[in-house]
Structures are given as C-alpha cells and as structure tokens.
mmCIF file of C-alpha atoms and ligand atoms in Angstrom:
data_model
loop_
_atom_site.group_PDB
_atom_site.id
_atom_site.type_symbol
_atom_site.label_atom_id
_atom_site.label_comp_id
_atom_site.label_asym_id
_atom_site.label_seq_id
_atom_site.Cartn_x
_atom_site.Cartn_y
_atom_site.Cartn_z
ATOM 1 C CA MET A 1 0.000 0.000 0.000
ATOM 2 C CA PRO A 2 1.788 3.205 -1.097
ATOM 3 C CA ASP A 3 2.051 5.690 1.762
ATOM 4 C CA SER A 4 1.741 8.566 -0.725
ATOM 5 C CA GLU A 5 -2.027 8.035 -0.722
ATOM 6 C CA PRO A 6 -3.772 10.268 1.831
ATOM 7 C CA LEU A 7 -4.733 8.756 5.180
ATOM 8 C CA VAL A 8 -8.074 10.340 6.098
ATOM 9 C CA LEU A 9 -10.331 10.039 9.125
ATOM 10 C CA GLY A 10 -14.023 10.645 8.391
ATOM 11 C CA ILE A 11 -16.714 11.617 10.912
ATOM 12 C CA GLU A 12 -20.424 11.118 10.175
ATOM 13 C CA THR A 13 -23.189 12.311 12.516
ATOM 14 C CA SER A 14 -25.935 13.616 10.202
ATOM 15 C CA CYS A 15 -28.678 11.324 11.510
ATOM 16 C CA ASP A 16 -28.685 8.461 14.020
ATOM 17 C CA GLU A 17 -25.378 6.751 13.226
ATOM 18 C CA THR A 18 -22.083 7.905 14.741
ATOM 19 C CA GLY A 19 -19.752 6.680 11.999
ATOM 20 C CA ILE A 20 -15.960 6.945 12.070
ATOM 21 C CA GLY A 21 -14.096 5.695 9.014
ATOM 22 C CA ILE A 22 -10.422 5.608 8.144
ATOM 23 C CA VAL A 23 -9.223 5.181 4.572
ATOM 24 C CA ARG A 24 -5.919 5.376 2.758
ATOM 25 C CA GLY A 25 -6.731 6.511 -0.769
ATOM 26 C CA HIS A 26 -9.283 3.950 -1.950
ATOM 27 C CA THR A 27 -8.470 1.404 0.732
ATOM 28 C CA LEU A 28 -10.807 1.008 3.689
ATOM 29 C CA LEU A 29 -8.899 0.548 6.959
ATOM 30 C CA ALA A 30 -11.650 0.993 9.569
ATOM 31 C CA ASN A 31 -15.378 1.643 9.689
ATOM 32 C CA ALA A 32 -16.554 1.948 13.301
ATOM 33 C CA LEU A 33 -20.246 2.559 13.907
ATOM 34 C CA ALA A 34 -22.347 3.349 16.970
ATOM 35 C CA SER A 35 -26.053 3.539 16.241
ATOM 36 C CA SER A 36 -28.862 5.036 18.306
ATOM 37 C CA VAL A 37 -31.500 3.407 16.072
ATOM 38 C CA ASP A 38 -32.879 1.254 18.910
ATOM 39 C CA GLU A 39 -33.554 4.376 20.985
ATOM 40 C CA HIS A 40 -35.724 5.812 18.182
ATOM 41 C CA ALA A 41 -37.599 2.660 17.184
ATOM 42 C CA ARG A 42 -40.479 3.117 19.633
ATOM 43 C CA PHE A 43 -41.128 6.620 18.231
ATOM 44 C CA GLY A 44 -41.304 5.329 14.635
ATOM 45 C CA GLY A 45 -38.704 7.871 13.493
ATOM 46 C CA VAL A 46 -35.473 9.548 14.529
ATOM 47 C CA VAL A 47 -35.821 11.947 17.501
ATOM 48 C CA PRO A 48 -33.219 14.708 16.896
ATOM 49 C CA GLU A 49 -32.423 15.426 20.574
ATOM 50 C CA VAL A 50 -31.919 11.752 21.328
ATOM 51 C CA ALA A 51 -29.657 11.392 18.286
ATOM 52 C CA SER A 52 -27.511 14.413 19.267
ATOM 53 C CA ARG A 53 -27.013 13.144 22.828
ATOM 54 C CA ALA A 54 -26.080 9.692 21.537
ATOM 55 C CA HIS A 55 -23.484 11.178 19.137
ATOM 56 C CA LEU A 56 -21.937 13.089 22.023
ATOM 57 C CA GLU A 57 -21.617 9.945 24.126
ATOM 58 C CA ALA A 58 -20.351 7.764 21.278
ATOM 59 C CA MET A 59 -17.883 10.162 19.639
ATOM 60 C CA VAL A 60 -14.633 9.672 21.581
ATOM 61 C CA PRO A 61 -14.878 5.880 22.051
ATOM 62 C CA THR A 62 -15.879 5.366 18.394
ATOM 63 C CA VAL A 63 -12.965 7.470 17.110
ATOM 64 C CA GLN A 64 -10.626 5.465 19.347
ATOM 65 C CA ARG A 65 -12.094 2.181 18.101
ATOM 66 C CA ALA A 66 -11.579 3.223 14.469
ATOM 67 C CA LEU A 67 -7.953 4.256 15.121
ATOM 68 C CA ASP A 68 -7.303 0.943 16.897
ATOM 69 C CA ASP A 69 -8.973 -1.072 14.106
ATOM 70 C CA ALA A 70 -6.868 0.710 11.483
ATOM 71 C CA GLY A 71 -3.684 0.398 13.581
ATOM 72 C CA VAL A 72 -2.900 4.118 13.286
ATOM 73 C CA THR A 73 -2.815 7.125 15.604
ATOM 74 C CA LEU A 74 -4.358 10.547 15.132
ATOM 75 C CA ALA A 75 -0.845 11.875 14.483
ATOM 76 C CA ASP A 76 -0.531 9.579 11.418
ATOM 77 C CA VAL A 77 -3.657 11.000 9.766
ATOM 78 C CA ASP A 78 -3.195 13.430 6.830
ATOM 79 C CA ALA A 79 -6.630 15.051 7.042
ATOM 80 C CA ILE A 80 -9.961 14.918 8.837
ATOM 81 C CA ALA A 81 -13.274 15.005 6.956
ATOM 82 C CA VAL A 82 -16.652 15.585 8.573
ATOM 83 C CA THR A 83 -20.231 15.665 7.310
ATOM 84 C CA ALA A 84 -21.161 19.376 7.322
ATOM 85 C CA GLY A 85 -24.663 18.739 5.907
ATOM 86 C CA PRO A 86 -27.346 18.010 4.976
ATOM 87 C CA GLY A 87 -28.880 16.354 8.029
ATOM 88 C CA LEU A 88 -30.278 17.064 11.483
ATOM 89 C CA ALA A 89 -28.833 20.375 12.712
ATOM 90 C CA GLY A 90 -28.068 19.278 16.279
ATOM 91 C CA ALA A 91 -26.617 15.951 15.170
ATOM 92 C CA LEU A 92 -24.384 17.610 12.561
ATOM 93 C CA LEU A 93 -23.162 20.119 15.152
ATOM 94 C CA VAL A 94 -21.789 17.361 17.383
ATOM 95 C CA GLY A 95 -19.730 15.896 14.520
ATOM 96 C CA VAL A 96 -18.512 19.253 13.232
ATOM 97 C CA ALA A 97 -17.512 20.428 16.728
ATOM 98 C CA ALA A 98 -15.682 17.158 17.405
ATOM 99 C CA ALA A 99 -13.909 17.312 14.029
ATOM 100 C CA LYS A 100 -12.748 20.868 14.730
ATOM 101 C CA GLY A 101 -11.451 19.754 18.121
ATOM 102 C CA TYR A 102 -9.490 16.846 16.648
ATOM 103 C CA ALA A 103 -8.190 19.010 13.776
ATOM 104 C CA VAL A 104 -6.936 21.745 16.107
ATOM 105 C CA ALA A 105 -5.519 19.321 18.684
ATOM 106 C CA ALA A 106 -3.619 17.274 16.093
ATOM 107 C CA ASP A 107 -2.926 20.182 13.687
ATOM 108 C CA LYS A 108 -4.600 18.534 10.669
ATOM 109 C CA PRO A 109 -6.457 20.063 7.707
ATOM 110 C CA LEU A 110 -10.224 19.780 8.019
ATOM 111 C CA TYR A 111 -12.725 19.166 5.190
ATOM 112 C CA GLY A 112 -16.431 19.840 5.818
ATOM 113 C CA VAL A 113 -18.122 17.632 3.218
ATOM 114 C CA ASN A 114 -21.524 16.913 1.738
ATOM 115 C CA HIS A 115 -23.173 13.751 3.099
ATOM 116 C CA LEU A 116 -24.781 12.998 -0.277
ATOM 117 C CA ALA A 117 -21.523 13.275 -2.223
ATOM 118 C CA ALA A 118 -20.080 10.915 0.395
ATOM 119 C CA HIS A 119 -22.839 8.348 -0.376
ATOM 120 C CA VAL A 120 -21.563 8.385 -3.999
ATOM 121 C CA ALA A 121 -17.832 8.515 -3.194
ATOM 122 C CA VAL A 122 -17.939 5.434 -0.939
ATOM 123 C CA ASP A 123 -18.249 3.168 -3.970
ATOM 124 C CA ALA A 124 -14.566 3.833 -4.790
ATOM 125 C CA LEU A 125 -13.607 1.834 -1.678
ATOM 126 C CA GLU A 126 -15.107 -1.242 -3.279
ATOM 127 C CA HIS A 127 -14.806 -0.730 -7.040
ATOM 128 C CA GLY A 128 -11.928 1.766 -7.435
ATOM 129 C CA PRO A 129 -12.115 5.338 -8.773
ATOM 130 C CA LEU A 130 -15.468 6.308 -10.264
ATOM 131 C CA PRO A 131 -15.317 6.881 -14.029
ATOM 132 C CA GLU A 132 -16.344 10.466 -14.762
ATOM 133 C CA PRO A 133 -18.802 11.473 -15.992
ATOM 134 C CA ALA A 134 -21.194 9.093 -14.239
ATOM 135 C CA ILE A 135 -24.880 9.229 -13.425
ATOM 136 C CA ALA A 136 -25.572 8.807 -9.701
ATOM 137 C CA LEU A 137 -28.862 7.532 -8.332
ATOM 138 C CA LEU A 138 -28.927 8.664 -4.731
ATOM 139 C CA VAL A 139 -31.674 7.048 -2.682
ATOM 140 C CA SER A 140 -31.798 7.419 1.078
ATOM 141 C CA GLY A 141 -33.996 8.247 4.032
ATOM 142 C CA GLY A 142 -34.119 11.935 3.202
ATOM 143 C CA HIS A 143 -33.222 12.162 -0.494
ATOM 144 C CA SER A 144 -33.941 10.651 -3.886
ATOM 145 C CA SER A 145 -32.013 12.271 -6.705
ATOM 146 C CA LEU A 146 -30.470 11.700 -10.091
ATOM 147 C CA LEU A 147 -27.176 13.507 -10.548
ATOM 148 C CA LEU A 148 -24.740 13.992 -13.384
ATOM 149 C CA VAL A 149 -21.336 13.674 -11.722
ATOM 150 C CA GLU A 150 -18.773 15.358 -13.950
ATOM 151 C CA ASP A 151 -16.219 15.669 -11.168
ATOM 152 C CA LEU A 152 -16.945 14.316 -7.718
ATOM 153 C CA ALA A 153 -14.623 16.918 -6.187
ATOM 154 C CA GLY A 154 -16.846 19.756 -7.362
ATOM 155 C CA ARG A 155 -18.981 19.508 -10.493
ATOM 156 C CA VAL A 156 -22.213 17.728 -9.653
ATOM 157 C CA GLU A 157 -25.326 18.630 -11.655
ATOM 158 C CA PRO A 158 -28.742 17.708 -10.222
ATOM 159 C CA LEU A 159 -30.946 16.266 -12.990
ATOM 160 C CA GLY A 160 -33.997 15.499 -10.887
ATOM 161 C CA ALA A 161 -35.232 14.680 -7.403
ATOM 162 C CA THR A 162 -38.292 13.605 -5.510
ATOM 163 C CA ILE A 163 -41.090 16.160 -5.489
ATOM 164 C CA ASP A 164 -42.508 14.729 -2.231
ATOM 165 C CA ASP A 165 -41.290 11.753 -0.167
ATOM 166 C CA ALA A 166 -37.826 10.218 -0.449
ATOM 167 C CA ALA A 167 -37.621 6.538 -1.428
ATOM 168 C CA GLY A 168 -36.388 5.510 2.039
ATOM 169 C CA GLU A 169 -39.138 7.549 3.659
ATOM 170 C CA ALA A 170 -41.689 5.632 1.552
ATOM 171 C CA PHE A 171 -40.202 2.325 2.747
ATOM 172 C CA ASP A 172 -40.386 3.545 6.352
ATOM 173 C CA LYS A 173 -44.009 4.755 6.055
ATOM 174 C CA VAL A 174 -45.254 1.666 4.229
ATOM 175 C CA ALA A 175 -43.528 -0.592 6.774
ATOM 176 C CA ARG A 176 -45.445 1.215 9.497
ATOM 177 C CA LEU A 177 -48.720 0.632 7.638
ATOM 178 C CA LEU A 178 -47.894 -3.065 7.456
ATOM 179 C CA GLY A 179 -46.945 -3.308 11.137
ATOM 180 C CA LEU A 180 -43.242 -3.836 10.346
ATOM 181 C CA PRO A 181 -40.505 -2.239 12.515
ATOM 182 C CA PHE A 182 -38.537 0.981 11.918
ATOM 183 C CA PRO A 183 -36.494 1.591 9.837
ATOM 184 C CA GLY A 184 -38.757 -0.039 7.291
ATOM 185 C CA GLY A 185 -36.388 -0.791 4.411
ATOM 186 C CA PRO A 186 -34.752 -3.959 5.764
ATOM 187 C CA PRO A 187 -37.990 -5.656 6.993
ATOM 188 C CA ILE A 188 -39.810 -4.852 3.712
ATOM 189 C CA ASP A 189 -36.850 -6.230 1.763
ATOM 190 C CA ARG A 190 -36.965 -9.450 3.834
ATOM 191 C CA THR A 191 -40.770 -9.809 3.836
ATOM 192 C CA ALA A 192 -41.006 -9.165 0.082
ATOM 193 C CA ARG A 193 -38.911 -12.256 -0.647
ATOM 194 C CA ALA A 194 -41.944 -14.436 0.156
ATOM 195 C CA GLY A 195 -44.354 -12.235 -1.824
ATOM 196 C CA ASP A 196 -45.458 -11.781 -5.435
ATOM 197 C CA PRO A 197 -44.211 -8.479 -6.923
ATOM 198 C CA ASP A 198 -47.000 -8.606 -9.530
ATOM 199 C CA ALA A 199 -49.798 -9.288 -7.022
ATOM 200 C CA ILE A 200 -50.933 -5.639 -6.890
ATOM 201 C CA ALA A 201 -50.387 -3.037 -9.632
ATOM 202 C CA PHE A 202 -49.329 -0.048 -7.521
ATOM 203 C CA PRO A 203 -48.799 3.302 -9.318
ATOM 204 C CA ARG A 204 -45.463 4.307 -10.859
ATOM 205 C CA GLY A 205 -45.188 8.030 -10.048
ATOM 206 C CA LEU A 206 -44.209 10.509 -12.773
ATOM 207 C CA THR A 207 -43.740 7.859 -15.474
ATOM 208 C CA ALA A 208 -46.733 8.790 -17.673
ATOM 209 C CA ALA A 209 -46.029 10.378 -21.050
ATOM 210 C CA LYS A 210 -47.612 13.657 -19.873
ATOM 211 C CA ASP A 211 -45.069 13.883 -17.002
ATOM 212 C CA GLN A 212 -42.014 13.488 -19.223
ATOM 213 C CA PRO A 213 -41.443 17.093 -20.334
ATOM 214 C CA ALA A 214 -41.402 18.517 -16.794
ATOM 215 C CA HIS A 215 -40.497 15.509 -14.634
ATOM 216 C CA ARG A 216 -38.471 13.026 -16.690
ATOM 217 C CA TYR A 217 -35.849 12.658 -13.928
ATOM 218 C CA ASP A 218 -38.045 13.482 -10.947
ATOM 219 C CA PHE A 219 -39.651 11.032 -8.530
ATOM 220 C CA SER A 220 -42.873 10.982 -6.540
ATOM 221 C CA PHE A 221 -43.593 8.350 -3.894
ATOM 222 C CA SER A 222 -46.371 9.994 -1.953
ATOM 223 C CA GLY A 223 -49.132 8.711 -4.299
ATOM 224 C CA LEU A 224 -47.687 5.205 -4.019
ATOM 225 C CA LYS A 225 -47.701 5.386 -0.220
ATOM 226 C CA THR A 226 -51.334 6.538 -0.294
ATOM 227 C CA ALA A 227 -52.255 3.751 -2.728
ATOM 228 C CA VAL A 228 -50.770 1.173 -0.337
ATOM 229 C CA ALA A 229 -52.656 2.748 2.589
ATOM 230 C CA ARG A 230 -55.969 2.634 0.647
ATOM 231 C CA TRP A 231 -55.353 -0.969 -0.379
ATOM 232 C CA VAL A 232 -54.652 -2.033 3.212
ATOM 233 C CA GLU A 233 -57.711 -0.100 4.487
ATOM 234 C CA ALA A 234 -59.952 -1.735 1.866
ATOM 235 C CA ALA A 235 -58.722 -5.190 2.865
ATOM 236 C CA GLY A 236 -59.489 -4.323 6.512
ATOM 237 C CA ARG A 237 -63.018 -3.151 5.619
ATOM 238 C CA ASP A 238 -63.657 -6.361 3.726
ATOM 239 C CA GLY A 239 -62.396 -8.374 6.695
ATOM 240 C CA VAL A 240 -59.686 -9.949 4.543
ATOM 241 C CA PRO A 241 -56.295 -10.599 6.199
ATOM 242 C CA VAL A 242 -53.659 -8.341 4.582
ATOM 243 C CA PRO A 243 -51.221 -10.420 2.483
ATOM 244 C CA VAL A 244 -48.233 -8.573 3.936
ATOM 245 C CA ALA A 245 -45.614 -10.289 1.770
ATOM 246 C CA ASP A 246 -47.513 -9.543 -1.467
ATOM 247 C CA VAL A 247 -48.113 -5.902 -0.502
ATOM 248 C CA ALA A 248 -44.444 -5.490 0.478
ATOM 249 C CA ALA A 249 -43.225 -7.128 -2.751
ATOM 250 C CA SER A 250 -45.606 -5.132 -4.975
ATOM 251 C CA PHE A 251 -44.723 -1.845 -3.240
ATOM 252 C CA GLN A 252 -41.001 -2.589 -3.470
ATOM 253 C CA GLU A 253 -41.363 -3.480 -7.144
ATOM 254 C CA ALA A 254 -43.081 -0.151 -7.884
ATOM 255 C CA VAL A 255 -40.262 1.817 -6.190
ATOM 256 C CA CYS A 256 -37.446 -0.163 -7.810
ATOM 257 C CA ASP A 257 -39.092 -0.119 -11.247
ATOM 258 C CA VAL A 258 -39.325 3.683 -11.281
ATOM 259 C CA LEU A 259 -35.860 4.274 -9.812
ATOM 260 C CA THR A 260 -34.073 2.014 -12.274
ATOM 261 C CA ARG A 261 -36.141 3.044 -15.286
ATOM 262 C CA LYS A 262 -35.361 6.736 -14.749
ATOM 263 C CA ALA A 263 -31.693 6.108 -13.918
ATOM 264 C CA VAL A 264 -31.153 4.111 -17.117
ATOM 265 C CA ALA A 265 -32.995 6.797 -19.138
ATOM 266 C CA ALA A 266 -30.694 9.478 -17.682
ATOM 267 C CA CYS A 267 -27.584 7.487 -18.668
ATOM 268 C CA LEU A 268 -28.845 6.909 -22.216
ATOM 269 C CA ASP A 269 -30.108 10.484 -22.698
ATOM 270 C CA ARG A 270 -26.790 11.942 -21.537
ATOM 271 C CA GLY A 271 -24.585 9.366 -23.268
ATOM 272 C CA VAL A 272 -23.034 8.350 -19.925
ATOM 273 C CA GLY A 273 -21.845 4.743 -19.618
ATOM 274 C CA THR A 274 -21.730 4.308 -15.826
ATOM 275 C CA LEU A 275 -24.475 4.336 -13.214
ATOM 276 C CA VAL A 276 -23.554 4.445 -9.532
ATOM 277 C CA VAL A 277 -26.243 3.830 -6.918
ATOM 278 C CA GLY A 278 -25.803 5.068 -3.343
ATOM 279 C CA GLY A 279 -27.656 5.803 -0.091
ATOM 280 C CA GLY A 280 -29.465 3.505 2.336
ATOM 281 C CA VAL A 281 -32.067 2.275 -0.175
ATOM 282 C CA ALA A 282 -29.212 1.056 -2.411
ATOM 283 C CA ALA A 283 -28.943 -1.772 0.148
ATOM 284 C CA ASN A 284 -32.275 -3.090 -1.178
ATOM 285 C CA SER A 285 -31.842 -6.512 -2.777
ATOM 286 C CA ARG A 286 -34.492 -6.000 -5.474
ATOM 287 C CA LEU A 287 -33.137 -2.555 -6.438
ATOM 288 C CA ARG A 288 -29.647 -4.016 -6.786
ATOM 289 C CA ARG A 289 -30.813 -6.894 -8.981
ATOM 290 C CA LEU A 290 -33.077 -4.773 -11.185
ATOM 291 C CA ALA A 291 -30.368 -2.102 -11.645
ATOM 292 C CA GLU A 292 -27.920 -4.810 -12.704
ATOM 293 C CA GLU A 293 -30.394 -6.407 -15.139
ATOM 294 C CA ARG A 294 -31.528 -3.184 -16.751
ATOM 295 C CA CYS A 295 -28.021 -1.713 -17.015
ATOM 296 C CA ALA A 296 -26.729 -4.925 -18.588
ATOM 297 C CA ARG A 297 -29.557 -4.820 -21.117
ATOM 298 C CA ALA A 298 -28.785 -1.175 -21.934
ATOM 299 C CA GLY A 299 -25.024 -1.786 -22.215
ATOM 300 C CA LEU A 300 -24.231 0.266 -19.099
ATOM 301 C CA ALA A 301 -21.810 -0.423 -16.261
ATOM 302 C CA VAL A 302 -23.417 -0.314 -12.825
ATOM 303 C CA ARG A 303 -21.692 0.167 -9.474
ATOM 304 C CA ILE A 304 -23.409 -0.409 -6.166
ATOM 305 C CA PRO A 305 -21.385 -0.563 -2.950
ATOM 306 C CA ARG A 306 -22.007 -3.493 -0.612
ATOM 307 C CA PRO A 307 -25.057 -2.963 1.626
ATOM 308 C CA GLY A 308 -23.005 -2.091 4.730
ATOM 309 C CA LEU A 309 -21.482 0.868 2.885
ATOM 310 C CA CYS A 310 -24.860 2.102 1.526
ATOM 311 C CA THR A 311 -26.426 3.072 4.858
ATOM 312 C CA ASP A 312 -24.813 5.922 6.785
ATOM 313 C CA ASN A 313 -21.229 5.271 7.898
ATOM 314 C CA GLY A 314 -17.936 7.061 8.500
ATOM 315 C CA ALA A 315 -16.017 5.350 5.682
ATOM 316 C CA MET A 316 -18.044 7.261 3.094
ATOM 317 C CA VAL A 317 -16.998 10.577 4.659
ATOM 318 C CA ALA A 318 -13.373 9.479 4.768
ATOM 319 C CA ALA A 319 -13.690 8.359 1.113
ATOM 320 C CA ILE A 320 -14.865 11.747 -0.164
ATOM 321 C CA GLY A 321 -12.207 13.363 2.060
ATOM 322 C CA ALA A 322 -9.465 11.263 0.471
ATOM 323 C CA HIS A 323 -10.835 12.093 -2.973
ATOM 324 C CA LEU A 324 -10.726 15.824 -2.180
ATOM 325 C CA VAL A 325 -7.189 15.653 -0.756
ATOM 326 C CA ALA A 326 -5.976 13.721 -3.829
ATOM 327 C CA ALA A 327 -7.689 16.276 -6.114
ATOM 328 C CA GLY A 328 -5.838 19.119 -4.351
ATOM 329 C CA ALA A 329 -9.007 20.736 -2.975
ATOM 330 C CA ALA A 330 -8.487 23.479 -0.397
ATOM 331 C CA PRO A 331 -9.444 22.545 3.188
ATOM 332 C CA SER A 332 -12.395 24.218 4.899
ATOM 333 C CA ARG A 333 -11.991 27.116 7.293
ATOM 334 C CA LEU A 334 -11.950 26.179 10.952
ATOM 335 C CA ASP A 335 -15.130 28.196 11.526
ATOM 336 C CA LEU A 336 -17.044 26.110 8.982
ATOM 337 C CA PRO A 337 -20.736 25.863 9.835
ATOM 338 C CA ALA A 338 -22.966 22.805 9.994
ATOM 339 C CA ASP A 339 -25.647 23.343 7.324
ATOM 340 C CA SER A 340 -28.735 21.165 7.669
ATOM 341 C CA ALA A 341 -29.855 22.162 4.145
ATOM 342 C CA LEU A 342 -26.473 22.008 2.386
ATOM 343 C CA PRO A 343 -27.214 21.884 -1.380
ATOM 344 C CA LEU A 344 -26.164 18.849 -3.427
ATOM 345 C CA THR A 345 -23.906 21.003 -5.562
ATOM 346 C CA THR A 346 -21.657 21.991 -2.623
ATOM 347 C CA VAL A 347 -19.302 19.049 -2.201
ATOM 348 C CA VAL A 348 -16.937 20.754 0.251
ATOM 349 C CA VAL A 349 -17.854 23.705 2.486
HETATM 350 N N1 ATP B 401 -32.681 -3.096 2.354
HETATM 351 C C1 ATP B 401 -33.277 -1.904 2.274
HETATM 352 N N2 ATP B 401 -34.307 -1.712 1.402
HETATM 353 C C2 ATP B 401 -34.915 -0.514 1.300
HETATM 354 N N3 ATP B 401 -34.604 0.560 2.043
HETATM 355 C C3 ATP B 401 -33.593 0.417 2.924
HETATM 356 C C4 ATP B 401 -32.885 -0.806 3.091
HETATM 357 N N4 ATP B 401 -31.941 -0.619 4.059
HETATM 358 C C5 ATP B 401 -32.082 0.662 4.484
HETATM 359 N N5 ATP B 401 -33.072 1.282 3.812
HETATM 360 C C6 ATP B 401 -33.600 2.647 4.008
HETATM 361 O O1 ATP B 401 -32.559 3.564 3.905
HETATM 362 C C7 ATP B 401 -32.861 4.713 4.700
HETATM 363 C C8 ATP B 401 -31.647 5.094 5.504
HETATM 364 O O2 ATP B 401 -30.655 5.459 4.581
HETATM 365 P P1 ATP B 401 -29.498 6.439 4.972
HETATM 366 O O3 ATP B 401 -28.873 5.886 6.199
HETATM 367 O O4 ATP B 401 -28.640 6.748 3.839
HETATM 368 O O5 ATP B 401 -30.491 7.691 5.202
HETATM 369 P P2 ATP B 401 -30.356 8.987 5.980
HETATM 370 O O6 ATP B 401 -28.944 9.306 6.246
HETATM 371 O O7 ATP B 401 -31.341 8.899 7.078
HETATM 372 O O8 ATP B 401 -30.872 10.013 4.902
HETATM 373 P P3 ATP B 401 -29.974 11.016 4.040
HETATM 374 O O9 ATP B 401 -28.801 10.255 3.529
HETATM 375 O O10 ATP B 401 -30.902 11.430 2.977
HETATM 376 O O11 ATP B 401 -29.584 12.103 4.979
HETATM 377 C C9 ATP B 401 -34.063 4.349 5.562
HETATM 378 O O12 ATP B 401 -35.197 4.993 5.036
HETATM 379 C C10 ATP B 401 -34.154 2.833 5.411
HETATM 380 O O13 ATP B 401 -35.471 2.331 5.516
HETATM 381 MG MG1 MG B 402 -27.544 8.973 4.490
#
C-alpha cells in the first residue's frame, strides 16, 4: 500500500449513526459505527435530541475504536473530513464540533463535506475510482435524486429529485402501515422475498407520457404510499387478512421499477456509460438486482457498494475526504458551519 495516498479520518453524525471511518486513498482501513436506532424505534422515526445526545456519548470511544482497528494514531492521519450537511442540525453540530477539536488538537487540515456526495464517493472503496462522468442515483432516508457527476470533487449537476417523499421515507411509512418495525427498508426487503411483486399493480409516479417534459428525472412516492394505505384499508373493511408479503413485494417493485427506469434513461439520454447507486435504499436486494439487469440490457456499467457501505457510515466521509485531498481541494476554514440544508452542488464547504 503506497504511503503517498492520503490517510483520512471521516466523521459522520448527520442522523442516528455515529460513523468513524479511516481510509488510505481507496483502501478502507476501519469503519466503526455506533447507532442510536434502537432508541428511536419506539417513536417510529429519529428523535433529533436523542440522536444528538447519543453522538456526544459515542464520539470519543468510536474514534478510538476506528484508530485501533486501522492500527494508526491521530498523528498519522493526513486530514480529517466531517459531514457538514445536509442532516439534522443538532446531530451535525456534534460531529462538526468534534472534528474541529481533533483538527486543532492534532494540527490537521479539516474538510467539511456533503453527506450525499459521500454516499456516492464510498463506492470507490469497493470498485476503485469512479469513471467520470457518471450518473448517480442517490436514494436514502431523506433524499432521492439523479445527478450527473462530472467531477466528484466539485462539479455535480442535479438532474432530478423527488417532489414529495424520499424513497427511504416511503419504505419507512409503508412498513409502518404493514406493522413492520422501523427503519422499514430492511424488513420490507426481507418480507417481500416471500411475496409476489406482480400481485398488486401499484402506481409508478411521474412515469406517464404527460409527465415526461417537466419531470423526466423526478420522482414521486407519496401517491404510491397513499395507494398502499388505501389498499390495506380496503382489505381491513372487507375483513380480509392483509397479504403482507404480497403488498411489500408489490410496493417494493413499484419503487425499484421507477428508480431504475429513470436512472437508465438518464444514462442513455446523456450518453453516460456508468451508473452508480448510493444511499441507504441502495442496500435493497431487489433494487440491486433490477439495476444490474436493466443496465446490462442497456449496455451500461453499474456500481453499487455493498449494503453495509450504503447506509450511513464514516467510511463514506473518509472516502470523499481522500478524494478531495488527492484532487488538491483546499481545506475548509476552521469556523465552517454545519448546514442542515447544504445543497447537493456543494461538495466541500
Ligand atoms: N434493504 C433496504 N431496502 C430498502 N430501504 C432500505 C434498506 N436498508 C435501508 N433502507 C432505508 O434507507 C434509509 C436510511 O438510509 P441512509 O442511512 O442513507 O439515510 P439517511 O442518512 O437517514 O438520509 P440522508 O442520507 O438522505 O440524509 C431508511 O429509510 C431505510 O429504511
Ligand atoms: Mg444517508
């Protein structure tokens, strides 16, 4: 492993995972995670104050665990990267404040980075440098977007996004309707394996011909969520037991169909040969399979990081940090703010 590649420590606290990753260039050395997800489960969603407190408690031991796992010290690190946004304001603040403390104490350059760019950059740890340009399908708890990535260190063009719910949010809400636990993606994924994806024809938002001029690359999952709710209500009224596996499989199929169809269209329209899929929903087994099938049919290369790197983690922050250091990007100022609404186009603050 050449030591000329930057050794970067990444800190992620945008939601309910305290993630500390350490990478050297494209090589993952450590990915320590402390999650407060169990503390939120009974509320059916992430409680910001609970998440912030948990980050505070987990920060120092998780950083130490990552350093130990990687077999390095803070003094060895070339740079520190931290999620500066988007995310929960209080949760982001804990990570940014900790990163500033470590950067000042160890005299290291600090990069405040975009969480969403990090979801794309993490793929390089598994599949090597991302060919540019690439189309990125970013699907997570808070976002669903199609991006043209010309240069991951700075030039990212949003092509489209959800006009209502994010894909992960739809999974979480539909899981709740079906009596499945939070977060809803993993239990729907598991339950759907025993179901028929063609059992119920749920709507495919913004795919009609009339939607193409204005919304070719946009998504809408709110109508789908409502359709599932109506279907479940109707079954209840008729006294019929809800076929949970069929509903889960048919819902999942509708989401994955739209996501992959639009992502492939974006690649073909723009003449881009690589699709990269990132964010928590990219862990979905049906989305992964359908993306692979449809890209193969269209002659496109597809890259999807392994499921453990799709959901929030520190390695993804370290990965974009290493990419920025290698690209010669200037570090952030030490008074960098946490920005809960950081735009997709700002890769480094
Ligand atoms: N196997 C899966 N199938 C579908 N969805 C999944 C799966 N695993 C996780 N998810 C969903 O991914 C989301 C969490 O993703 P991630 O951790 O990237 O989101 P986030 O950080 O909360 O949101 P954002 O990245 O937009 O700030 C949740 O909505 C969860 O239900
Ligand atoms: Mg995320």
